[in-house]
mmCIF file of C-alpha atoms and ligand atoms in Angstrom:
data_model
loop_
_atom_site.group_PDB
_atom_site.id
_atom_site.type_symbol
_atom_site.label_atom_id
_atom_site.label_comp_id
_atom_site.label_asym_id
_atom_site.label_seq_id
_atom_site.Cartn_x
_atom_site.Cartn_y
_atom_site.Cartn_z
ATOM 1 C CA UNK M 1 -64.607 30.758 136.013
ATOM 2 C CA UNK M 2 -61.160 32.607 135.082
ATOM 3 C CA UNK M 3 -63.168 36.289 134.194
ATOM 4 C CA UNK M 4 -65.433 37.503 136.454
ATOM 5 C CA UNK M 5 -65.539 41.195 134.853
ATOM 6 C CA UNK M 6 -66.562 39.685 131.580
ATOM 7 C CA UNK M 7 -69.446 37.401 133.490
ATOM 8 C CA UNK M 8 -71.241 40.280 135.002
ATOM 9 C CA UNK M 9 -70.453 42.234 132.539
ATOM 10 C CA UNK M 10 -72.804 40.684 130.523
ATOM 11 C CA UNK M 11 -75.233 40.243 133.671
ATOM 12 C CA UNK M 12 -75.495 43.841 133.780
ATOM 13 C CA UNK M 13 -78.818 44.396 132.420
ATOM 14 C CA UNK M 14 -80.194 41.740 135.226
ATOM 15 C CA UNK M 15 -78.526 43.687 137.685
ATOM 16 C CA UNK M 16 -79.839 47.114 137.172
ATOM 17 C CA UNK M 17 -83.077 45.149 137.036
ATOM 18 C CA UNK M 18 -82.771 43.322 140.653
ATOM 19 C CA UNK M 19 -81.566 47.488 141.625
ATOM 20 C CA UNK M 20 -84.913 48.732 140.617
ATOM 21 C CA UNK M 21 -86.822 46.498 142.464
ATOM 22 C CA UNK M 22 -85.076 47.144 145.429
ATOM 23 C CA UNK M 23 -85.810 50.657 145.234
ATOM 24 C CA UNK M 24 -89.201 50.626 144.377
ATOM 25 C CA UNK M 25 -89.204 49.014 147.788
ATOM 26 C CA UNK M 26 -88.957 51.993 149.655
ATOM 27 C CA UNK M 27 -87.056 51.489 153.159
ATOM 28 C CA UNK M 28 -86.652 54.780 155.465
ATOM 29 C CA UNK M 29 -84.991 53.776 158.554
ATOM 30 C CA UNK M 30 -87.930 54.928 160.552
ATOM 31 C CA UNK M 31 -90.917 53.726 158.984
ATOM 32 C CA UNK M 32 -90.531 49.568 160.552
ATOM 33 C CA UNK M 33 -93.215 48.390 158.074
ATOM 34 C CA UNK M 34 -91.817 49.596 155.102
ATOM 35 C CA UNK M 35 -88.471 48.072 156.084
ATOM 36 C CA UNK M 36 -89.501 44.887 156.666
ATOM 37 C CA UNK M 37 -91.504 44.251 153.308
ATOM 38 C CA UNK M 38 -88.087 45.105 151.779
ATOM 39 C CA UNK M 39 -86.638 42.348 154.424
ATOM 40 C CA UNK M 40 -89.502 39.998 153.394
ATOM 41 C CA UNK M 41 -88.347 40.172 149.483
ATOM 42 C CA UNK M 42 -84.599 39.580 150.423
ATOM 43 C CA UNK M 43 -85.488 36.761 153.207
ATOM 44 C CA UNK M 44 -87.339 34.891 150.003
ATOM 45 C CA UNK M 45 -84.100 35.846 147.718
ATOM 46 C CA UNK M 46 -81.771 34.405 150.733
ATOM 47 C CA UNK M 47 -83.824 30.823 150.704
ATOM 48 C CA UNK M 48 -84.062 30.008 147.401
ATOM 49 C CA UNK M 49 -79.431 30.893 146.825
ATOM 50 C CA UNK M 50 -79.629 28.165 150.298
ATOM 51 C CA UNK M 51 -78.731 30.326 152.975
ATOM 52 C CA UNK M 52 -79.444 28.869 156.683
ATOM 53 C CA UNK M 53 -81.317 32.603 157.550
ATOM 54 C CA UNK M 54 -81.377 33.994 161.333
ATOM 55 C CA UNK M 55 -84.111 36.671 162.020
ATOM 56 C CA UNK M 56 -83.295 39.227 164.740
ATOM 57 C CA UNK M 57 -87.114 40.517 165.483
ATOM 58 C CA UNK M 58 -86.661 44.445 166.226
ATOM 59 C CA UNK M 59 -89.747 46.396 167.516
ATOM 60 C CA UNK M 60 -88.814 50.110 166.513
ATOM 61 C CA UNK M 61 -86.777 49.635 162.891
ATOM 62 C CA UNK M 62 -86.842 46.763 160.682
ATOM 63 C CA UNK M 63 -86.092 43.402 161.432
ATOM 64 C CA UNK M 64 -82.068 42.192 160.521
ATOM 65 C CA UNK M 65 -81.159 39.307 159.174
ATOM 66 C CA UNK M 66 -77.751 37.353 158.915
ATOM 67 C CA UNK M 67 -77.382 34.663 156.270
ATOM 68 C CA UNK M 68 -74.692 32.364 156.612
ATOM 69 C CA UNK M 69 -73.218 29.895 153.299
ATOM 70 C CA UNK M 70 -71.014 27.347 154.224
ATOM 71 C CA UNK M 71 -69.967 25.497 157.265
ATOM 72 C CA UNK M 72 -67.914 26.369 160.595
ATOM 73 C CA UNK M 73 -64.636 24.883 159.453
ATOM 74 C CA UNK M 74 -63.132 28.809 158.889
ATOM 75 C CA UNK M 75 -63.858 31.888 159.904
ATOM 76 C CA UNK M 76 -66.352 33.205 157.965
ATOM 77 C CA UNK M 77 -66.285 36.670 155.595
ATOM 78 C CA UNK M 78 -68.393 39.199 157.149
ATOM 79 C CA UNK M 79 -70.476 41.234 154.693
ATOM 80 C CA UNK M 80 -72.370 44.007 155.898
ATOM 81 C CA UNK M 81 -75.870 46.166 154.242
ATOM 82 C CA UNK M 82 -77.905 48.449 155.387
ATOM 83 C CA UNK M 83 -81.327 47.635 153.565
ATOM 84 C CA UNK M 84 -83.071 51.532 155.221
ATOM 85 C CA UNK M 85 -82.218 54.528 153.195
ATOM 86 C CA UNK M 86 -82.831 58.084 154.234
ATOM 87 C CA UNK M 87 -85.460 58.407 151.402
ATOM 88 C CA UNK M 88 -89.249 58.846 153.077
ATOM 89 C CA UNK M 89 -91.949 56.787 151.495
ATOM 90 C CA UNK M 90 -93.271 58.323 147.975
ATOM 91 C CA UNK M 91 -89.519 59.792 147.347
ATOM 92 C CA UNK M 92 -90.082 57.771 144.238
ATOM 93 C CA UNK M 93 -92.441 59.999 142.530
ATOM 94 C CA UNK M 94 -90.381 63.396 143.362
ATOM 95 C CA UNK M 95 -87.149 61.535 142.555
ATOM 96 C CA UNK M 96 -87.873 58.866 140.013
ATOM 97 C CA UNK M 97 -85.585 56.003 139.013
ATOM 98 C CA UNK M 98 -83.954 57.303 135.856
ATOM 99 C CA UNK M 99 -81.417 55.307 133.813
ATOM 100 C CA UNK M 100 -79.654 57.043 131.329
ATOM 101 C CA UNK M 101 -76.471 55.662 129.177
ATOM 102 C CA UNK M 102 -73.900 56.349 132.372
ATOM 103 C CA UNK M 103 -75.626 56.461 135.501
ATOM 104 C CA UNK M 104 -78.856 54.760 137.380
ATOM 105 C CA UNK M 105 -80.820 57.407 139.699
ATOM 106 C CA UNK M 106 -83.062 56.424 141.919
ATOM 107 C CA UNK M 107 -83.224 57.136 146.199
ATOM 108 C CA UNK M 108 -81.212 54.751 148.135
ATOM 109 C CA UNK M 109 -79.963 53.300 144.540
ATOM 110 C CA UNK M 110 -76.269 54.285 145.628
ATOM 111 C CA UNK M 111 -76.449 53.726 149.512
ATOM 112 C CA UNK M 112 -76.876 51.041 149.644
ATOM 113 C CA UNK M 113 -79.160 49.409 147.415
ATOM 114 C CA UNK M 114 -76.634 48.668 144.243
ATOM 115 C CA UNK M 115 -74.082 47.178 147.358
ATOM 116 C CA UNK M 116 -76.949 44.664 148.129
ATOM 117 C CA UNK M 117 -77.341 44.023 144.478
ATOM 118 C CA UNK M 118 -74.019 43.525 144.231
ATOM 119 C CA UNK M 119 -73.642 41.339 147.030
ATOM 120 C CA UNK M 120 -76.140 38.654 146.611
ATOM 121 C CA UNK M 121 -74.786 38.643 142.364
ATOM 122 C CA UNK M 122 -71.165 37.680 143.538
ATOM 123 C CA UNK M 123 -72.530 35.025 146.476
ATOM 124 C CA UNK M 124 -75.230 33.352 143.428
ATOM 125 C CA UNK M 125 -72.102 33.311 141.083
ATOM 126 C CA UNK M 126 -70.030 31.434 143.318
ATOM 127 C CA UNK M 127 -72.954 28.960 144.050
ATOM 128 C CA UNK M 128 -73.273 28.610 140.254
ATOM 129 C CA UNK M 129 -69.845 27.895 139.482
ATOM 130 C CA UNK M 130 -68.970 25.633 142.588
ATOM 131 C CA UNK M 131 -66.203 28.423 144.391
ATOM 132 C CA UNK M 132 -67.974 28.836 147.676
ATOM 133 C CA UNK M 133 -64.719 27.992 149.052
ATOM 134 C CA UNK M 134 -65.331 29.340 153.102
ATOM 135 C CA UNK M 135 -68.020 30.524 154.929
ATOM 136 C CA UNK M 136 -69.795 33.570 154.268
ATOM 137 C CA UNK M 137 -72.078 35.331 156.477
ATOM 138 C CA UNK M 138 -74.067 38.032 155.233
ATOM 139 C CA UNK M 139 -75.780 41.111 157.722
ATOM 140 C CA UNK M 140 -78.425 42.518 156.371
ATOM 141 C CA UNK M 141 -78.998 45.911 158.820
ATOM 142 C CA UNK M 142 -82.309 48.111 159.344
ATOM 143 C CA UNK M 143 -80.950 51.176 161.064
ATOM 144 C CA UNK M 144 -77.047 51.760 159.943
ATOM 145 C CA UNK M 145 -78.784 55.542 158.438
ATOM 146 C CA UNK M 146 -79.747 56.062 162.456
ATOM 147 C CA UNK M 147 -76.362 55.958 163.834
ATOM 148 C CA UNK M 148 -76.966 51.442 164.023
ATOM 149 C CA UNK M 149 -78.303 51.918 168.056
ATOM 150 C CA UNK M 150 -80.328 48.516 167.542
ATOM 151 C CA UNK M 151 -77.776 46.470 165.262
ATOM 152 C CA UNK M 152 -74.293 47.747 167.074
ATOM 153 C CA UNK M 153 -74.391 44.416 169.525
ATOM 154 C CA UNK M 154 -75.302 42.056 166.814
ATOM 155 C CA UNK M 155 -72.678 43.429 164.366
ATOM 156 C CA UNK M 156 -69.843 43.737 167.184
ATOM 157 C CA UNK M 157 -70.243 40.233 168.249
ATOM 158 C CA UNK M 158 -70.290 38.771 164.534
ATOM 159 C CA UNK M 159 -66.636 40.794 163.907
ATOM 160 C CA UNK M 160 -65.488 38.793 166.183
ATOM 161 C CA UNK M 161 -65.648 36.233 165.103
ATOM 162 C CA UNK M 162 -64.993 37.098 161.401
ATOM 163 C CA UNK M 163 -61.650 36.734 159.565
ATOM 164 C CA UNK M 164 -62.435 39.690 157.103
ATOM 165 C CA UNK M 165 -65.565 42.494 157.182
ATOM 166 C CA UNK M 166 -66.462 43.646 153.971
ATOM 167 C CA UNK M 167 -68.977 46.892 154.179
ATOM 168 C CA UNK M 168 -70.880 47.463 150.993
ATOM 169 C CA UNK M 169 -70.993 51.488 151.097
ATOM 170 C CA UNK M 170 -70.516 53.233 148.270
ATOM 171 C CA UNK M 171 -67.180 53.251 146.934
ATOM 172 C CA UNK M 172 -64.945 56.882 147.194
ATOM 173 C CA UNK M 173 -63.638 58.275 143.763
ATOM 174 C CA UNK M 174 -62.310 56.190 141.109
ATOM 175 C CA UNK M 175 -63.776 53.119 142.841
ATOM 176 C CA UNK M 176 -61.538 53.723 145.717
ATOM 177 C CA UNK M 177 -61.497 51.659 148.746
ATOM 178 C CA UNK M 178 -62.092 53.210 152.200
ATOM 179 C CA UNK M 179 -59.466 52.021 154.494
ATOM 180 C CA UNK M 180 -60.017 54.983 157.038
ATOM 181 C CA UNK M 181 -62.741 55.978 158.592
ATOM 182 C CA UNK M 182 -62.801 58.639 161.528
ATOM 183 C CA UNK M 183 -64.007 58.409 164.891
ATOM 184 C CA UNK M 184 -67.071 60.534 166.401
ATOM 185 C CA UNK M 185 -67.752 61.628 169.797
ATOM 186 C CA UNK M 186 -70.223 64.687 171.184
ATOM 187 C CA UNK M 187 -70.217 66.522 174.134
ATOM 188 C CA UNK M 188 -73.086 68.495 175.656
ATOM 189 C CA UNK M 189 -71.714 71.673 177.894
ATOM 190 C CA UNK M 190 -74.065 73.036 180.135
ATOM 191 C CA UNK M 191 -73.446 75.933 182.020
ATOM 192 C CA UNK M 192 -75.307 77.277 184.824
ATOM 193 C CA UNK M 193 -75.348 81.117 185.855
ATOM 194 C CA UNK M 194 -77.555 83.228 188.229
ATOM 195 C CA UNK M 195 -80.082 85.509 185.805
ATOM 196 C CA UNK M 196 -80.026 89.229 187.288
ATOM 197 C CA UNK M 197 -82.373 92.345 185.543
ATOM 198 C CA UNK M 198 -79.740 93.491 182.688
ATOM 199 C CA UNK M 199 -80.820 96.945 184.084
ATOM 200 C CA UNK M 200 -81.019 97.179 187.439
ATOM 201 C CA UNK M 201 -78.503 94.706 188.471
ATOM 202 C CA UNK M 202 -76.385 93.412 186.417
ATOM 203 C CA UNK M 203 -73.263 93.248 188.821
ATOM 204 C CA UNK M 204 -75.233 90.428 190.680
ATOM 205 C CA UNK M 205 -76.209 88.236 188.013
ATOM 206 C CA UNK M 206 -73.744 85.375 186.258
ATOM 207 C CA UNK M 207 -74.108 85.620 182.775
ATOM 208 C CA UNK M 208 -73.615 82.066 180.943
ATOM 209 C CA UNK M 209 -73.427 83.545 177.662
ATOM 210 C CA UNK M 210 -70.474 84.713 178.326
ATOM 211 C CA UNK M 211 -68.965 81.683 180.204
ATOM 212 C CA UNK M 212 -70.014 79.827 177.133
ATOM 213 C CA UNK M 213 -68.052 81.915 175.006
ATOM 214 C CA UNK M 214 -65.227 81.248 176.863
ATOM 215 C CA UNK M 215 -65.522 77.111 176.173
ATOM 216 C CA UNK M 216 -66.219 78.083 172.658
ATOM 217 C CA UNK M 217 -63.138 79.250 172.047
ATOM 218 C CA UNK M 218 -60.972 77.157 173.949
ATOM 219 C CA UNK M 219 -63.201 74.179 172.150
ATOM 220 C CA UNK M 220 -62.034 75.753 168.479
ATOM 221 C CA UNK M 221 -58.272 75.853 169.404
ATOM 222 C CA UNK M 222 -58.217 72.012 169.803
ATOM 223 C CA UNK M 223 -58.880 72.253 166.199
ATOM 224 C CA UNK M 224 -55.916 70.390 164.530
ATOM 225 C CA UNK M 225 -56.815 68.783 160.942
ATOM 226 C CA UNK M 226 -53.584 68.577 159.750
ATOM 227 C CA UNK M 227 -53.909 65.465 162.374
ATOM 228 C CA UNK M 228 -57.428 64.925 161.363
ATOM 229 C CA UNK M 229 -58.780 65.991 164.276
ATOM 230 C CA UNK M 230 -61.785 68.132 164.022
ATOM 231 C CA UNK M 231 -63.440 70.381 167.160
ATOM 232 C CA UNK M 232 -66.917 71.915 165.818
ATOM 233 C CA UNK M 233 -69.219 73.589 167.926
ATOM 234 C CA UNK M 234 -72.594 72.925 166.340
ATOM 235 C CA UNK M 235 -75.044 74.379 168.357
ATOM 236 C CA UNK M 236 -76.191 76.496 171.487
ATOM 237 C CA UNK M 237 -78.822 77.510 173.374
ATOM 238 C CA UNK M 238 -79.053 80.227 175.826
ATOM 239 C CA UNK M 239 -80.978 83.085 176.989
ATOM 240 C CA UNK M 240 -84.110 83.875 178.348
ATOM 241 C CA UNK M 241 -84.947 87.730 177.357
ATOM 242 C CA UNK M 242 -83.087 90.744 175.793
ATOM 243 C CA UNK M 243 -83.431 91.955 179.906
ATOM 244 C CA UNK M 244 -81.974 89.295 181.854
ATOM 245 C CA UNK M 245 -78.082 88.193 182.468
ATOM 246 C CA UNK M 246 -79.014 84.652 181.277
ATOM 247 C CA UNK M 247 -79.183 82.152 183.540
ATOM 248 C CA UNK M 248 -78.310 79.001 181.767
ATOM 249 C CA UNK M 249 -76.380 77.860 177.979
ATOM 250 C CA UNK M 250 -75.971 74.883 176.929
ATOM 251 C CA UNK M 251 -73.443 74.200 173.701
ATOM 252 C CA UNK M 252 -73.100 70.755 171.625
ATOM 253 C CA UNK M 253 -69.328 69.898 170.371
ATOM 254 C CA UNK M 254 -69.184 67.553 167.660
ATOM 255 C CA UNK M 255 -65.721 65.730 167.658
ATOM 256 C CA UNK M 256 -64.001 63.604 164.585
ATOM 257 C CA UNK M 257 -60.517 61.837 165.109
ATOM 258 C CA UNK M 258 -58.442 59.453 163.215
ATOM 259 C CA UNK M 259 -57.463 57.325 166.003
ATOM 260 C CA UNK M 260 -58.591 56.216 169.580
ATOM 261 C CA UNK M 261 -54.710 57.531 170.889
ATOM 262 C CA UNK M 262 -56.545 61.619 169.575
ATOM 263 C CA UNK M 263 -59.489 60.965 171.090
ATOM 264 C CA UNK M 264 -58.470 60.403 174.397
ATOM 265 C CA UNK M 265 -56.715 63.414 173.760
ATOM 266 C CA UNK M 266 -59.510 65.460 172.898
ATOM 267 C CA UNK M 267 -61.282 63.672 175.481
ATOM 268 C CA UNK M 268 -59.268 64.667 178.625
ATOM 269 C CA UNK M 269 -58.799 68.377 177.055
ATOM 270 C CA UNK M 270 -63.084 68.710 177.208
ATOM 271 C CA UNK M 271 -62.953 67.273 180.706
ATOM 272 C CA UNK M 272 -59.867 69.688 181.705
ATOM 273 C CA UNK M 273 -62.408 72.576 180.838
ATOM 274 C CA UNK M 274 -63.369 74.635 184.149
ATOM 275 C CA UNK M 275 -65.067 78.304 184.439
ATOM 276 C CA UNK M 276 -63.559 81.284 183.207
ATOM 277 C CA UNK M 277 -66.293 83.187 184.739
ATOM 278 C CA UNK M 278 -66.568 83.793 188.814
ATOM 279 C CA UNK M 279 -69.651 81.737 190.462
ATOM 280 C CA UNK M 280 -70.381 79.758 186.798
ATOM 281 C CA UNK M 281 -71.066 75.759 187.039
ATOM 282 C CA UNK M 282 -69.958 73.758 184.264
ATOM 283 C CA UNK M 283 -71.315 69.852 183.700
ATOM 284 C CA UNK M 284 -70.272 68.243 180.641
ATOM 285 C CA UNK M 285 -71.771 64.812 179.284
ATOM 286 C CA UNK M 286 -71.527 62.381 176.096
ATOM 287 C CA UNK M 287 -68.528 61.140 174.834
ATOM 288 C CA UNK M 288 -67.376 58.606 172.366
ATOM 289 C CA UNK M 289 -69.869 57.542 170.023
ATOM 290 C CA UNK M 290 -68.363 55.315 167.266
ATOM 291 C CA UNK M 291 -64.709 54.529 167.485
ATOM 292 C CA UNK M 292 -62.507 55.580 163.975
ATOM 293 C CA UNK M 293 -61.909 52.969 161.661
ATOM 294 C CA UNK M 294 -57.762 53.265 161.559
ATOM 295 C CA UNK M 295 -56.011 52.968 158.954
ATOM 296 C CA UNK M 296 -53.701 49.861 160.858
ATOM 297 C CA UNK M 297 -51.841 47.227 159.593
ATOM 298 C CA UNK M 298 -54.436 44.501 159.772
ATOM 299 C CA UNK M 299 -56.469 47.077 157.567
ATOM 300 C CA UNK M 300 -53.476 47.730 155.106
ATOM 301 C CA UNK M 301 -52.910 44.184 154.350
ATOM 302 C CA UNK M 302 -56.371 43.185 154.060
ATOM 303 C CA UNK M 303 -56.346 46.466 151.589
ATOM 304 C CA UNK M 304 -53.149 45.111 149.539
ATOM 305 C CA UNK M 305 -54.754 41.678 149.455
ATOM 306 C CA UNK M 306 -57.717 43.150 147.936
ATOM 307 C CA UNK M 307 -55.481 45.168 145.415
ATOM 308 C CA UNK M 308 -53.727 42.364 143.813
ATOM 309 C CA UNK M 309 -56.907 40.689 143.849
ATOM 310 C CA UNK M 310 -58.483 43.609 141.637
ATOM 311 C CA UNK M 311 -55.480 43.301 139.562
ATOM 312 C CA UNK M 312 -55.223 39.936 138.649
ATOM 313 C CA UNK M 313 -58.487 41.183 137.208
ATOM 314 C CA UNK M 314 -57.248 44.130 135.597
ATOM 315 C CA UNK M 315 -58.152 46.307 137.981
ATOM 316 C CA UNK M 316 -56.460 49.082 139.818
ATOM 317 C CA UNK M 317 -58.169 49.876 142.958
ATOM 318 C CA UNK M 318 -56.935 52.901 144.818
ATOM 319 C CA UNK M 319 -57.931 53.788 148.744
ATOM 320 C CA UNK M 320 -59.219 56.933 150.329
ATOM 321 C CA UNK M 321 -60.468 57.981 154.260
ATOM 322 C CA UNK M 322 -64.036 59.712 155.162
ATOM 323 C CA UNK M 323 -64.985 61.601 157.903
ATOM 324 C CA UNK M 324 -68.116 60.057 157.831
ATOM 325 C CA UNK M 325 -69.338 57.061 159.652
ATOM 326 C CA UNK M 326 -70.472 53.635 158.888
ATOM 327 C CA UNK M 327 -70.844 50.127 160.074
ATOM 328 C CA UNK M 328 -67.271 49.277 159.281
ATOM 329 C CA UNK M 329 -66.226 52.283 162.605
ATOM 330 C CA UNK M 330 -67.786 49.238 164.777
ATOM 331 C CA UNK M 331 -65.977 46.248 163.266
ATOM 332 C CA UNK M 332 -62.446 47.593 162.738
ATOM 333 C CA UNK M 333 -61.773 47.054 166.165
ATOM 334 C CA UNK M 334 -62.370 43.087 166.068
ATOM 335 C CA UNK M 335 -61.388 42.270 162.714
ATOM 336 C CA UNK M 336 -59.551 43.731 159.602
ATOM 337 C CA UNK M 337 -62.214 45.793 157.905
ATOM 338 C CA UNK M 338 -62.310 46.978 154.039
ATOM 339 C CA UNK M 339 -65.147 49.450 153.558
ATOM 340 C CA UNK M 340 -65.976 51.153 149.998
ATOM 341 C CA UNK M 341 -67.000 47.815 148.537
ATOM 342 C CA UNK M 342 -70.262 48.806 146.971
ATOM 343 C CA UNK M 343 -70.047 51.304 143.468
ATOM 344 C CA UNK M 344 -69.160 54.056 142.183
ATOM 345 C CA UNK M 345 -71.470 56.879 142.323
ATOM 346 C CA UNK M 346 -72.466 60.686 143.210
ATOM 347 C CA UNK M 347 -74.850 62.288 145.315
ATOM 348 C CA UNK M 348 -75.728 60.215 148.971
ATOM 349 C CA UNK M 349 -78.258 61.324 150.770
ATOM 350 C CA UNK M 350 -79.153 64.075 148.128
ATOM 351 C CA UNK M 351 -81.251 64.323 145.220
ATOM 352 C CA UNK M 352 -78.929 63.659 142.473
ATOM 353 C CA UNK M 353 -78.316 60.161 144.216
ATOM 354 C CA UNK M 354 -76.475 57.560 141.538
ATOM 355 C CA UNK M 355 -74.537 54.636 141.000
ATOM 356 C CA UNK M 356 -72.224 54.635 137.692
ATOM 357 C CA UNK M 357 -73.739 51.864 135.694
ATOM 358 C CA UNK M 358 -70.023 50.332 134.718
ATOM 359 C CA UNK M 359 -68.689 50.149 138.219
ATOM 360 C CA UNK M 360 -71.484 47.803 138.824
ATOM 361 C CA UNK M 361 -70.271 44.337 137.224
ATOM 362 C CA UNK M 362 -66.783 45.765 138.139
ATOM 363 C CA UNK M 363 -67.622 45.718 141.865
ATOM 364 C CA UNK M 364 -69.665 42.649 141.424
ATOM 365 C CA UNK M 365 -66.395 40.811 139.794
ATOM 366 C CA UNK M 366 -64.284 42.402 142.859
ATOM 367 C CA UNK M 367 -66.625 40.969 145.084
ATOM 368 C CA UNK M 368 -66.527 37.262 144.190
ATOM 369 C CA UNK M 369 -62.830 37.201 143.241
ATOM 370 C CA UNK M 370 -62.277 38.473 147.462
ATOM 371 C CA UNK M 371 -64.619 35.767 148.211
ATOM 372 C CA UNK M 372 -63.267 33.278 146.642
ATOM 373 C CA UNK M 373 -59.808 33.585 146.855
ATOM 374 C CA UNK M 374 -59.016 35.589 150.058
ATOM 375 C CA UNK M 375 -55.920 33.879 152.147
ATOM 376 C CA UNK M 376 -56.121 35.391 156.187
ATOM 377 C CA UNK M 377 -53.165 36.650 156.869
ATOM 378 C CA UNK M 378 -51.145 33.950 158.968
ATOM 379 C CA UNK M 379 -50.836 35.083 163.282
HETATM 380 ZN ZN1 ZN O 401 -74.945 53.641 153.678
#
């Protein structure tokens, strides 16, 4: 097969058919039952394209799955979906699947249902046409909308053993690739005063409002975006009546970096913090939470690879960063990571959620031409 475009091009009407089934089966991360019926349907799908299928049994989210094509002579492609969406059960009535000339609506259509339809299209075509030419291993996730607590070990051990990780997110404008992703820590700030009647006594109490305004501050001039580093302080509690010097506040920080050498930055500037206020107590806990994706040069050659892939094709594929998180934040530290894979669209996680009908044979085409002709890049 010389033109994969013009294949799924005229597949497309299959695929938007294979994306409305999966959405009509409804997957929020947190309802385990509904996941796995989803997981059920794909495990069949999985068998009958010959793929040797390993269930990872999970009590509180659905149960994953990694399907592996091919034998152990190379290192294998990693390709990662989430199969939950963020979309409760009976989202489908409220937000029905609409197709109109341009665009396919639908919850969880965009993230990341089209990227599984997508994915399993490009792995059947090979099949078809002989090209399975390496290993591929496919990771079919459960929780990735839940910040991936019961997939992280799975998925970190697979990128390590993976030449390439291919996450099928949505893709950013223009059918960008996302080549950056930042990091994301949080840290909890508790501060403990001594309450004292407003009134009567004031002088004696320790007021932790006003210690935690101190932090606040000092937390908001580590701001620095021009370096993609981003300080917010998202919430606080404090106070226990209009009377009394309160006695205890407790403030969340939400940090987002571009690489691991700002975070322990960041990191060591939070743990520097000590009382501006006389007698206060400061303890400070969390941390890192996902590590950024960075933009290195493993990353930038897997991205160029993928360009002149895309335009043997005719394709020009552009890149872009996020300051949101995905599965590809835990596998760019083992193995070159290209993230974005999945369509274009508009509107994740909101009610306008779509995937632009065209990008989907496009990213379909992408897909198999990576997978069948990607060269590692030689130690
Ligand atoms: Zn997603």
């Amino acid at each position: 097969m010389d033109n994969w475009l013009e294949y799924f091009k005229q597949q497309t009407s299959q695929l938007l058919q294979q994306l409305e089934t999966l959405v009509r089966y409804e997957s929020p991360t947190n309802d385990k039952a509904a996941v796995d019926v989803l997981g059920a349907y794909l495990h069949t799908q999985l068998e009958a394209m010959g793929a040797k299928i390993t269930l990872y049994p999970r009590d509180v989210v659905g149960d994953i799955r990694l399907a592996k094509w091919g034998d152990d002579t190379a290192a294998p492609i990693l390709i990662l979906c989430h199969i939950d969406t963020v979309w409760p059960v009976g989202t489908i009535n409220t937000m029905p699947i609409k197709i109109t000339e341009h665009q396919f609506f639908g919850p969880g259509a965009l993230d990341m249902k089209a990227g599984i339809v997508i994915t399993l299209a490009a792995i059947q075509a090979l099949q078809e046409y002989n090209a399975l030419s390496r290993p591929i291993w496919l990771l079919l996730t459960t929780d990735e909308e839940v910040s991936s607590h019961y997939s992280r070990a799975i998925i970190e051990e697979l990128a390590q053993k993976a030449a390439l990780v291919l996450v099928m997110e949505p893709a950013g404008e223009y059918e960008a690739l996302k080549t950056m992703r930042k990091g994301h820590a949080r840290y909890t700030i508790r501060t403990e005063g001594l309450a004292a009647h407003a009134g009567i006594a004031p002088e004696s109490g320790i007021n932790a409002i006003v210690e935690s305004a101190h932090q606040i501050l000092y937390l908001n001039n580590l701001n620095d975006l021009p370096k993609g580093i981003s300080v917010s302080v998202t919430q606080i509690q404090a106070g226990v009546a209009s009377n009394v010097i309160p006695p205890l506040s407790e403030l969340v920080a939400d940090v987002r970096f571009a690489s691991m050498e700002h975070f322990n930055e960041i990191d060591r500037a939070i743990h520097d913090i000590i009382p501006t206020v006389l007698g206060a107590k400061i303890s400070i806990e969390g941390g890192l939470l996902r590590p950024p994706m960075e933009r290195d040069q493993r990353i930038l050659n897997a991205f160029k690879q993928a360009k002149s892939i895309a335009e043997q094709m005719g394709m020009n594929i552009g890149e872009t960063f996020t300051g949101g998180i995905s599965d590809g934040n835990l596998t760019a530290p083992f193995a070159p990571t290209l993230d974005g894979l999945g369509p274009e669209g508009a509107g994740q996680h909101a009610a306008h959620e779509h995937v632009l009908i065209r990008s989907i044979p496009r990213r379909a085409a992408l897909l198999t031409a990576i997978l069948q002709n990607w060269q590692d890049a030689t130690p």
